[in-house]
Coordinates of C-alpha atoms in Angstrom, one line a residue:
Chain L
M1 CA 32.8 27.9 113.7
K2 CA 34.9 28.3 117.0
A3 CA 32.8 27.4 120.3
I4 CA 35.8 29.2 122.2
E5 CA 38.5 31.1 121.1
T6 CA 40.8 33.2 123.5
H7 CA 43.5 35.7 122.4
T8 CA 46.3 35.7 125.2
L9 CA 44.0 36.0 127.3
T10 CA 45.2 37.0 130.9
K11 CA 44.5 37.2 134.5
Y12 CA 46.0 38.6 137.4
Y13 CA 44.6 38.4 140.8
G14 CA 46.6 41.6 141.8
E15 CA 50.5 40.3 141.7
V16 CA 49.2 36.5 141.5
R17 CA 48.9 34.9 138.6
G18 CA 45.9 33.0 137.4
I19 CA 46.3 32.5 133.8
D20 CA 49.2 34.1 131.4
S21 CA 48.8 34.9 127.9
V22 CA 46.3 31.8 127.0
S23 CA 45.7 31.7 123.1
L24 CA 43.5 28.8 122.7
S25 CA 40.6 27.7 120.1
V26 CA 38.3 25.0 120.4
R27 CA 35.9 24.2 117.2
E28 CA 32.4 23.4 117.6
G29 CA 31.2 20.3 117.9
E30 CA 34.3 19.4 120.2
F31 CA 34.9 17.4 123.0
F32 CA 37.6 19.0 124.6
G33 CA 40.0 18.4 127.7
F34 CA 41.5 20.8 129.5
I35 CA 44.2 19.3 131.8
G36 CA 46.3 20.8 134.1
P37 CA 47.5 20.3 137.9
N38 CA 45.7 22.2 140.7
G39 CA 46.6 26.0 140.8
A40 CA 47.5 25.8 137.1
G41 CA 44.7 28.2 135.7
K42 CA 42.0 25.5 134.8
S43 CA 39.0 27.6 136.7
T44 CA 40.3 30.8 136.1
L45 CA 40.3 30.3 132.4
I46 CA 36.8 28.9 133.1
R47 CA 35.6 31.8 135.6
T48 CA 37.1 34.3 133.1
L49 CA 35.3 32.6 130.0
L50 CA 32.3 32.9 132.1
G51 CA 32.6 36.4 132.9
L52 CA 33.1 35.7 136.9
I53 CA 35.8 37.6 136.7
S54 CA 37.4 40.3 134.0
P55 CA 40.5 39.5 132.3
T56 CA 43.6 41.6 133.2
S57 CA 44.1 41.8 129.3
G58 CA 43.6 40.0 126.2
T59 CA 40.1 38.8 124.4
A60 CA 38.0 35.9 123.7
E61 CA 35.1 34.9 122.0
I62 CA 32.3 32.2 122.2
F63 CA 30.7 31.4 119.4
G64 CA 32.4 34.6 117.7
R65 CA 30.7 37.0 120.3
D66 CA 32.9 38.8 122.9
I67 CA 32.9 37.3 126.7
V68 CA 32.5 41.0 127.9
E69 CA 30.3 42.6 125.8
C70 CA 28.0 39.7 125.0
R71 CA 28.3 38.1 128.1
I72 CA 24.4 37.4 128.4
D73 CA 23.9 36.1 124.9
N74 CA 26.9 33.7 125.5
L75 CA 25.7 32.3 128.9
R76 CA 22.4 31.5 127.3
E77 CA 23.9 28.9 125.1
I78 CA 26.1 27.7 127.9
G79 CA 25.7 25.1 130.6
Y80 CA 28.4 25.5 133.1
L81 CA 28.9 23.1 136.0
P82 CA 31.3 24.6 138.7
A83 CA 34.3 22.8 140.5
E84 CA 32.6 23.4 143.8
A85 CA 29.2 25.3 144.2
D86 CA 26.3 25.1 146.5
F87 CA 23.2 25.4 146.4
W88 CA 20.5 27.5 148.3
S89 CA 19.9 25.6 151.7
G90 CA 16.6 24.9 152.5
M91 CA 15.4 24.5 149.0
K92 CA 14.6 20.9 147.6
V93 CA 16.8 19.7 144.4
R94 CA 13.4 19.9 142.0
D95 CA 13.1 23.7 143.1
V96 CA 16.5 24.5 142.8
L97 CA 16.5 22.9 139.0
R98 CA 13.3 24.8 138.2
F99 CA 14.6 28.2 139.7
S100 CA 17.7 27.3 137.4
A101 CA 15.3 26.9 134.4
K102 CA 13.0 29.8 135.4
M103 CA 16.1 32.2 135.3
R104 CA 16.7 30.9 131.8
G105 CA 12.6 31.7 131.0
L106 CA 12.5 28.1 130.3
N107 CA 10.5 24.9 131.6
C108 CA 13.0 22.2 131.9
D109 CA 10.8 19.9 134.0
S110 CA 10.7 16.5 131.8
E111 CA 14.3 17.3 130.8
A112 CA 15.4 17.3 134.4
E113 CA 13.0 14.6 135.3
E114 CA 14.8 12.2 132.6
L115 CA 18.2 13.4 133.5
A116 CA 17.8 12.7 137.6
K117 CA 16.6 9.5 136.6
R118 CA 19.8 8.4 134.5
L119 CA 22.4 9.6 137.4
D120 CA 20.3 8.3 140.3
L121 CA 19.4 11.7 142.1
D122 CA 16.5 12.0 144.5
M123 CA 14.4 15.5 143.6
D124 CA 12.4 15.5 146.3
R125 CA 15.9 16.0 148.9
R126 CA 16.9 19.0 150.5
V127 CA 20.0 20.1 148.6
S128 CA 21.3 20.7 152.2
E129 CA 21.1 17.1 153.1
L130 CA 23.0 16.0 150.0
S131 CA 26.6 14.5 150.0
L132 CA 29.2 15.8 147.7
G133 CA 28.3 13.3 145.1
N134 CA 24.9 14.3 145.2
K135 CA 25.6 17.5 145.0
K136 CA 27.2 17.3 142.3
K137 CA 24.6 15.1 140.2
V138 CA 22.6 18.5 140.9
G139 CA 25.0 20.8 139.5
I140 CA 25.2 18.5 136.6
V141 CA 21.6 18.4 135.7
C142 CA 21.3 22.6 136.2
A143 CA 24.2 22.4 133.6
L144 CA 22.6 20.1 131.2
Q145 CA 18.9 20.4 131.6
H146 CA 18.4 23.7 129.2
R147 CA 20.5 21.3 126.4
P148 CA 22.9 24.3 125.5
R149 CA 25.4 24.4 122.7
L150 CA 28.3 24.6 124.7
Y151 CA 29.0 22.8 128.2
I152 CA 31.5 24.0 130.1
L153 CA 32.3 21.9 132.8
D154 CA 35.0 22.5 135.9
E155 CA 36.1 19.0 137.4
P156 CA 33.0 17.2 136.2
T157 CA 33.7 13.7 138.1
S158 CA 35.1 14.5 141.2
G159 CA 32.7 12.9 143.8
L160 CA 30.8 11.1 141.6
D161 CA 31.1 7.1 141.9
P162 CA 32.4 5.0 138.9
L163 CA 28.7 4.2 137.7
I164 CA 27.1 7.4 137.7
Q165 CA 30.7 8.6 136.1
Q166 CA 29.9 6.3 133.3
E167 CA 26.5 7.3 132.7
F168 CA 27.7 11.0 132.7
F169 CA 30.0 10.5 130.1
A170 CA 27.5 8.3 128.1
I171 CA 25.2 11.5 128.3
L172 CA 28.0 13.9 127.2
K173 CA 28.7 11.4 124.6
E174 CA 25.2 11.9 123.0
R175 CA 24.9 15.7 123.6
N176 CA 28.5 15.7 121.7
D177 CA 26.7 13.5 118.9
E178 CA 23.9 16.0 118.5
G179 CA 26.4 18.5 117.7
A180 CA 27.2 20.3 121.2
T181 CA 30.6 21.2 121.9
V182 CA 32.0 19.8 125.1
F183 CA 34.9 21.6 127.1
L184 CA 36.0 19.9 130.6
S185 CA 38.6 20.4 133.0
S186 CA 40.3 17.6 134.9
H187 CA 43.6 16.4 136.2
V188 CA 42.1 12.5 135.6
L189 CA 44.2 11.7 132.7
S190 CA 42.3 8.3 131.7
E191 CA 38.9 10.7 131.5
I192 CA 40.4 12.6 128.9
K193 CA 42.0 9.7 126.9
K194 CA 39.0 7.8 126.9
Y195 CA 36.4 10.6 125.9
C196 CA 38.2 13.8 124.7
R197 CA 39.2 14.1 121.1
S198 CA 41.3 17.0 122.0
A199 CA 43.1 18.3 124.6
G200 CA 45.2 21.2 126.2
I201 CA 47.5 21.1 128.6
I202 CA 47.8 24.5 131.2
R203 CA 50.9 24.7 133.6
G204 CA 51.5 27.7 135.6
G205 CA 49.2 29.6 134.0
R206 CA 50.2 29.2 130.4
L207 CA 48.7 26.9 127.8
V208 CA 51.9 24.4 126.7
L209 CA 50.2 22.0 124.3
L210 CA 46.9 22.2 122.4
D211 CA 46.6 19.3 120.0
T212 CA 44.1 16.2 118.9
V213 CA 44.4 13.4 121.7
E214 CA 45.9 11.2 119.0
N215 CA 48.7 13.4 118.3
L216 CA 49.3 13.8 121.6
A217 CA 49.6 10.2 121.9
H218 CA 51.8 10.0 118.9
T219 CA 54.4 12.6 119.4
G220 CA 57.3 10.8 118.3
V221 CA 58.4 10.2 121.5
K222 CA 59.4 7.3 122.5
K223 CA 59.7 5.0 125.4
V224 CA 62.5 3.1 126.0
S225 CA 63.5 0.7 128.6
V226 CA 66.7 -0.6 129.1
K227 CA 68.7 -3.7 131.1
G228 CA 71.7 -3.8 132.3
A229 CA 72.9 -0.1 131.7
S230 CA 73.6 1.7 134.4
A231 CA 73.3 5.2 132.7
A232 CA 71.1 6.7 130.2
P233 CA 72.9 7.3 127.0
Q234 CA 74.5 10.8 126.5
I235 CA 72.4 12.0 123.3
L236 CA 70.1 14.7 123.0
G237 CA 66.6 14.4 123.4
I238 CA 66.3 12.3 126.5
E239 CA 64.2 13.1 129.3
D240 CA 62.6 11.6 132.2
V241 CA 65.2 9.2 133.0
R242 CA 64.0 6.8 135.9
I243 CA 66.1 3.8 137.4
D244 CA 64.1 1.1 138.8
S245 CA 66.5 -2.0 140.5
D246 CA 68.3 -3.0 137.3
Q247 CA 66.0 -1.4 134.7
L248 CA 66.6 2.0 133.1
T249 CA 63.3 3.7 131.9
F250 CA 63.6 7.2 129.7
L251 CA 61.8 9.2 127.0
Y252 CA 63.4 10.0 123.6
S253 CA 62.5 12.0 120.8
G254 CA 64.4 12.4 118.0
E255 CA 66.3 10.2 115.5
V256 CA 65.6 6.4 116.1
K257 CA 69.0 6.1 114.7
E258 CA 70.8 8.0 116.6
L259 CA 69.5 6.5 119.5
L260 CA 70.1 3.0 118.6
R261 CA 73.6 4.2 117.8
A262 CA 73.5 5.3 121.7
L263 CA 72.4 2.4 123.3
S264 CA 74.7 -0.3 121.4
E265 CA 77.4 1.2 122.9
L266 CA 75.8 0.7 126.5
E267 CA 76.0 -2.6 128.3
V268 CA 72.5 -3.6 127.4
S269 CA 70.8 -7.1 127.9
D270 CA 67.6 -6.3 127.3
V271 CA 65.7 -3.2 125.1
N272 CA 62.3 -2.4 124.5
I273 CA 61.0 0.8 122.7
S274 CA 57.4 1.6 122.5
D275 CA 55.0 4.6 122.3
P276 CA 54.5 6.0 125.7
E277 CA 50.9 6.0 127.2
L278 CA 49.1 9.5 127.0
D279 CA 49.4 9.5 130.4
E280 CA 53.0 9.3 130.6
I281 CA 53.1 12.1 128.5
F282 CA 51.0 14.1 130.7
M283 CA 52.6 13.1 133.6
N284 CA 55.8 14.6 132.0
Y285 CA 54.7 17.9 131.9
Y286 CA 53.3 17.5 135.1
V287 CA 56.6 17.0 136.6
R288 CA 58.2 19.6 134.7
E289 CA 55.4 22.1 136.1
A290 CA 56.5 20.5 139.6
E291 CA 60.2 21.4 138.7
Chain J
M1 CA 8.9 40.9 133.1
K2 CA 9.3 38.2 135.7
F3 CA 10.8 38.7 138.9
T4 CA 11.8 35.0 139.3
L5 CA 15.2 36.5 141.6
F6 CA 13.0 38.4 143.8
L7 CA 10.4 35.8 144.1
H8 CA 12.8 32.9 144.8
E9 CA 14.5 35.7 147.4
I10 CA 11.0 35.8 149.2
R11 CA 10.6 31.7 149.3
R12 CA 14.2 31.4 150.7
N13 CA 13.7 34.0 153.4
K14 CA 10.3 33.2 154.5
L15 CA 11.8 32.5 158.1
S16 CA 13.5 35.3 158.3
L17 CA 10.4 37.3 157.4
I18 CA 8.2 35.5 160.0
I19 CA 10.8 35.8 162.5
W20 CA 11.7 39.5 162.3
S21 CA 7.9 40.4 161.9
V22 CA 6.6 38.7 164.8
A23 CA 9.4 39.6 167.0
L24 CA 9.4 43.5 166.7
S25 CA 5.6 43.7 166.2
W26 CA 4.8 41.6 169.1
M27 CA 7.5 43.5 171.2
L28 CA 5.7 46.8 170.2
G29 CA 2.2 45.2 170.8
I30 CA 3.6 44.1 174.4
C31 CA 4.7 47.5 175.0
V32 CA 1.6 49.2 174.0
F33 CA -0.8 46.4 176.4
I34 CA 1.4 47.1 179.6
Y35 CA 0.6 51.0 179.2
P36 CA -2.7 51.0 181.1
E37 CA -0.7 49.0 183.8
M38 CA 2.4 51.5 183.8
Q39 CA 0.3 54.3 183.7
S40 CA -1.4 53.4 187.0
Q41 CA 1.8 53.0 188.6
M42 CA 3.5 55.6 186.9
G43 CA 2.9 58.6 189.8
D44 CA 5.9 60.5 189.7
L45 CA 7.6 58.3 187.1
G46 CA 7.4 60.4 184.7
A47 CA 8.5 63.4 186.3
M48 CA 11.8 60.9 187.1
F49 CA 12.3 60.0 183.5
S50 CA 12.2 63.4 182.2
D51 CA 15.0 64.5 185.0
M52 CA 17.5 62.0 184.6
G53 CA 19.7 64.7 183.0
S54 CA 21.9 63.6 179.8
F55 CA 20.5 60.3 180.0
T56 CA 17.1 61.6 179.2
E57 CA 18.6 63.9 176.6
A58 CA 20.5 60.8 175.1
F59 CA 17.7 59.1 174.2
G60 CA 15.7 62.0 173.3
M61 CA 13.0 61.9 176.0
D62 CA 13.7 65.2 177.2
T63 CA 11.0 66.7 175.0
L64 CA 8.7 63.5 175.1
N65 CA 5.8 63.2 178.6
F66 CA 6.3 60.1 179.6
G67 CA 3.0 60.2 181.4
E68 CA 0.7 60.6 178.4
F69 CA 0.3 57.6 176.1
M70 CA 2.0 59.2 173.0
G71 CA 5.1 60.3 175.2
Y72 CA 5.2 56.8 176.5
F73 CA 4.7 55.3 173.0
G74 CA 7.5 57.6 171.5
V75 CA 9.9 56.4 173.7
E76 CA 9.2 52.6 173.3
I77 CA 9.0 52.8 169.4
G78 CA 12.3 54.7 169.7
N79 CA 13.6 51.5 171.6
T80 CA 12.3 48.9 169.9
L81 CA 11.2 49.7 166.4
G82 CA 14.2 52.2 166.2
L83 CA 16.9 50.1 167.2
G84 CA 15.3 46.8 166.0
G85 CA 14.5 47.9 163.0
A86 CA 18.0 49.5 162.4
L87 CA 19.8 46.0 163.2
L88 CA 17.3 44.4 160.7
A89 CA 17.6 46.9 158.1
G90 CA 21.8 46.6 158.6
I91 CA 21.6 42.4 158.3
V92 CA 18.9 42.7 155.2
G93 CA 21.1 45.1 153.7
I94 CA 24.8 43.6 154.1
T95 CA 23.8 40.0 153.3
A96 CA 21.7 40.7 150.1
L97 CA 24.7 40.7 148.0
S98 CA 27.5 39.0 149.9
K99 CA 25.8 36.0 151.1
E100 CA 25.6 34.8 147.7
E101 CA 29.4 34.0 147.5
R102 CA 29.5 33.2 151.0
D103 CA 27.1 30.3 150.5
G104 CA 28.8 29.2 147.0
T105 CA 26.1 30.1 145.1
A106 CA 27.1 32.9 143.5
E107 CA 28.8 30.9 141.1
L108 CA 25.5 29.5 140.0
L109 CA 23.8 32.4 140.0
L110 CA 26.0 34.7 138.4
T111 CA 26.4 32.1 135.3
M112 CA 22.7 32.4 134.3
P113 CA 21.8 34.5 131.8
V114 CA 20.6 37.5 133.7
T115 CA 22.8 40.9 134.0
R116 CA 24.4 41.6 137.0
R117 CA 22.5 45.1 137.0
R118 CA 19.2 43.3 136.9
I119 CA 20.2 40.8 140.0
V120 CA 21.3 43.7 142.2
A121 CA 18.1 45.2 141.2
E122 CA 16.0 42.4 142.3
K123 CA 18.1 42.0 145.5
L124 CA 17.4 45.5 146.4
M125 CA 13.9 45.0 145.8
F126 CA 13.5 41.8 148.5
A127 CA 16.0 43.8 150.8
A128 CA 13.5 46.9 151.0
F129 CA 10.6 44.3 150.8
H130 CA 11.6 42.4 153.7
V131 CA 12.0 45.8 155.7
I132 CA 8.4 47.1 154.3
V133 CA 6.8 44.0 155.4
V134 CA 8.2 44.0 159.1
N135 CA 7.3 47.8 159.2
L136 CA 3.6 46.7 158.0
A137 CA 3.5 43.8 160.9
C138 CA 4.4 46.2 163.6
V139 CA 2.1 49.0 162.5
L140 CA -0.7 46.6 162.5
V141 CA -0.1 44.8 165.6
S142 CA 0.7 48.5 167.5
T143 CA -2.9 49.4 165.8
L144 CA -4.9 46.6 167.3
A145 CA -3.0 46.8 170.3
I146 CA -4.2 50.8 170.7
L147 CA -7.6 50.1 169.9
A148 CA -7.9 47.0 172.1
I149 CA -6.6 49.3 175.1
G150 CA -8.9 52.1 174.2
V151 CA -6.4 54.5 174.9
E152 CA -6.4 58.4 173.5
A153 CA -3.8 58.2 170.4
D154 CA -2.9 60.6 167.6
A155 CA -3.2 58.5 164.7
G156 CA -1.5 61.6 162.7
K157 CA 1.5 61.5 164.8
I158 CA 1.8 57.8 164.8
A159 CA 1.5 57.5 161.0
L160 CA 4.5 60.0 161.1
I161 CA 6.6 58.2 163.4
F162 CA 6.2 54.8 161.3
V163 CA 7.2 56.3 158.2
A164 CA 10.2 58.2 159.4
N165 CA 11.2 54.8 161.2
L166 CA 10.6 53.2 157.5
I167 CA 12.5 55.7 156.1
A168 CA 15.3 55.5 158.6
Q169 CA 15.9 51.8 158.1
L170 CA 15.6 51.9 154.2
E171 CA 18.2 54.4 154.7
I172 CA 20.7 51.9 156.2
T173 CA 19.3 49.1 153.7
A174 CA 20.6 51.3 151.1
I175 CA 24.0 52.1 152.7
T176 CA 24.6 48.4 154.1
F177 CA 23.4 46.9 150.4
G178 CA 26.3 49.4 148.7
L179 CA 28.5 47.9 151.3
S180 CA 27.3 44.3 150.4
A181 CA 28.7 44.5 146.8
L182 CA 32.3 45.5 148.3
F183 CA 32.4 42.1 150.7
S184 CA 32.6 38.5 150.7
G185 CA 32.3 36.1 153.2
N186 CA 30.5 36.5 156.6
T187 CA 29.7 40.1 156.8
I188 CA 27.2 40.5 159.5
G189 CA 29.0 42.1 161.7
I190 CA 29.6 45.0 159.4
G191 CA 26.0 45.4 159.3
I192 CA 25.7 45.4 162.8
G193 CA 28.4 47.8 163.3
V194 CA 26.9 50.1 160.8
S195 CA 23.8 50.2 162.5
F196 CA 25.1 50.3 166.0
G197 CA 27.5 53.5 164.8
L198 CA 24.8 55.4 163.5
Y199 CA 22.8 54.6 166.6
F200 CA 25.6 55.9 169.1
L201 CA 26.3 59.0 166.7
N202 CA 23.3 59.8 167.2
I203 CA 23.2 59.4 171.1
L204 CA 26.6 61.3 170.9
S205 CA 25.3 64.3 168.9
N206 CA 22.3 64.5 171.7
L207 CA 24.9 65.0 174.0
A208 CA 27.7 66.8 173.4
D209 CA 26.9 70.5 172.8
G210 CA 28.3 71.4 169.3
L211 CA 27.5 68.4 167.7
E212 CA 24.2 68.5 166.8
F213 CA 24.9 68.4 163.2
I214 CA 25.6 64.6 163.5
G215 CA 22.1 64.1 164.4
K216 CA 21.0 65.4 160.8
I217 CA 23.2 62.8 159.0
T218 CA 21.9 59.6 160.8
P219 CA 18.6 58.4 160.1
F220 CA 18.3 58.1 163.9
G221 CA 18.0 62.1 163.7
Y222 CA 14.8 62.4 162.0
A223 CA 13.1 59.3 163.4
N224 CA 12.9 60.8 166.6
S225 CA 9.4 60.3 168.1
G226 CA 10.3 63.6 170.3
Y227 CA 10.4 66.2 167.6
I228 CA 7.6 64.2 165.5
I229 CA 5.2 64.0 168.4
E230 CA 6.0 68.0 169.5
N231 CA 5.9 69.4 165.8
A232 CA 3.5 67.2 163.7
K233 CA 6.2 66.4 161.4
I234 CA 9.2 65.2 160.2
E235 CA 12.3 67.2 160.0
I236 CA 12.9 67.5 156.1
L237 CA 16.6 68.6 155.7
P238 CA 17.7 65.1 157.4
V239 CA 15.6 63.0 155.6
I240 CA 16.9 64.4 152.5
I241 CA 20.3 63.8 153.3
G242 CA 19.3 60.2 154.3
V243 CA 18.2 59.7 150.8
L244 CA 21.2 61.4 149.3
L245 CA 22.9 58.8 151.4
G246 CA 20.7 56.0 150.7
G247 CA 21.3 56.8 147.1
L248 CA 25.2 56.6 147.4
G249 CA 25.0 53.3 148.8
V250 CA 22.6 51.9 145.9
A251 CA 24.7 53.6 143.3
L252 CA 27.8 51.7 144.7
A253 CA 25.8 48.5 144.8
F254 CA 25.5 49.0 141.1
T255 CA 28.8 50.1 140.1
K256 CA 30.7 47.5 141.7
Y257 CA 28.8 44.6 141.6
T258 CA 28.4 44.4 138.1
K259 CA 32.4 44.7 137.8
K260 CA 33.3 42.4 140.8
D261 CA 35.3 39.5 140.5
I262 CA 33.4 36.7 142.1
K263 CA 35.4 34.5 144.4
N264 CA 34.6 30.7 144.7

């Protein structure tokens, strides 16, 4: 069963590109990370899936149901945390959470209490008095208290301190172990690497990579550091060349034999060939976006 | 059928409900209370008021006898409940839907498993409720004030004046509610603009020859105390036009808001 499936989903705001022909699929039970720089289209995709904005073209399903036709059925099974959301001023945290549950026809008091305790959130404060981080916690409890089948979390950890982040991911992990699907967007790479099983990279509105985090980390790309040489070898498959004092670093994808032959022709005093860190692979995509 | 959003709106807008109710009803109450004082000092004032030419006409006072309580009440209600109520209606209507986007709460509200149609319906219910509550407070306070000063008043005509004003305000609420679906951000100016715009259109139609038809399409045309006191009825054609315009506003809200791209 697919939790999320999109088919050439496209959203333009007038002339402005939001997302462009995104075809993505996320299995049920997956812990999925959606990565991309600011403005790449992460929120646009999420907001389209939730029906906050309507797609310009293309279709998408959540648990096999169309996002437009079956929006309400879908929303019933989704817990959504917006990247930036505010609450109704004047209300207490407890009242916001109750209202949110009631709109679902549920009473989630005990679940909310439990989550608030774990996230260190005072339920009797007024939402208008809360700091950014505490507002985020209210959003998290809103998204989690009804124990949905699918969590859609847009940059969930921004504003949270490291201890709370850890607890938050622990809760997500538990929910995921119980079978729920987690779909989170982030530009914090270490987060994705640590918690997600698969990931997609979006840049310029297009999905450029979709794989398991493990495969992404072993793409056959090698990170090569060379001392002594002044320029990278002139062979195909070399990218992201950096020169740092006497050290030359680059990423190489291709035949290792080819690389070794090319290196042997250079003035090399030291060489180190390793698998790149996941961060570096992602950074590579980020940088290409910037170019 | 639980009206969760409607109840939520009441809870959130308690203060607004109280302030508007108290402000408008007390203004009316005070007007009634000072009537005996006014009357004793009135003398030629009544004649003066009815003899200010186009000014009298502009505010629809040409048909009212300021020297009698009903005439006095008719003018005062036009100035307080007429204009104040229009302002209330404009603000309540225009902010109903748009404020969720302005306050950053739309994102949460519209991802709850409730249809947009339902959200529009409950918001509309609350907007109407807000206006009705304030009007009931006005009816209550002015009735008590009239009883307190023991003046002779025509209950039937007073009731008609209140009903006409309520219909007028509901019409403005419905029109601005429709506009509320189109805009996001700070929209209060638009609401106030619509209310005042309609008000001045009515003044214009009172003043200029050949523009009387405009009076028929503004709610202030049929919420005209002078006509009601003179004829003991509400002019029906402008009310029908008003209901149609209000209906258009509501239809606009339902069709536009259900398809709207929500800003974040």
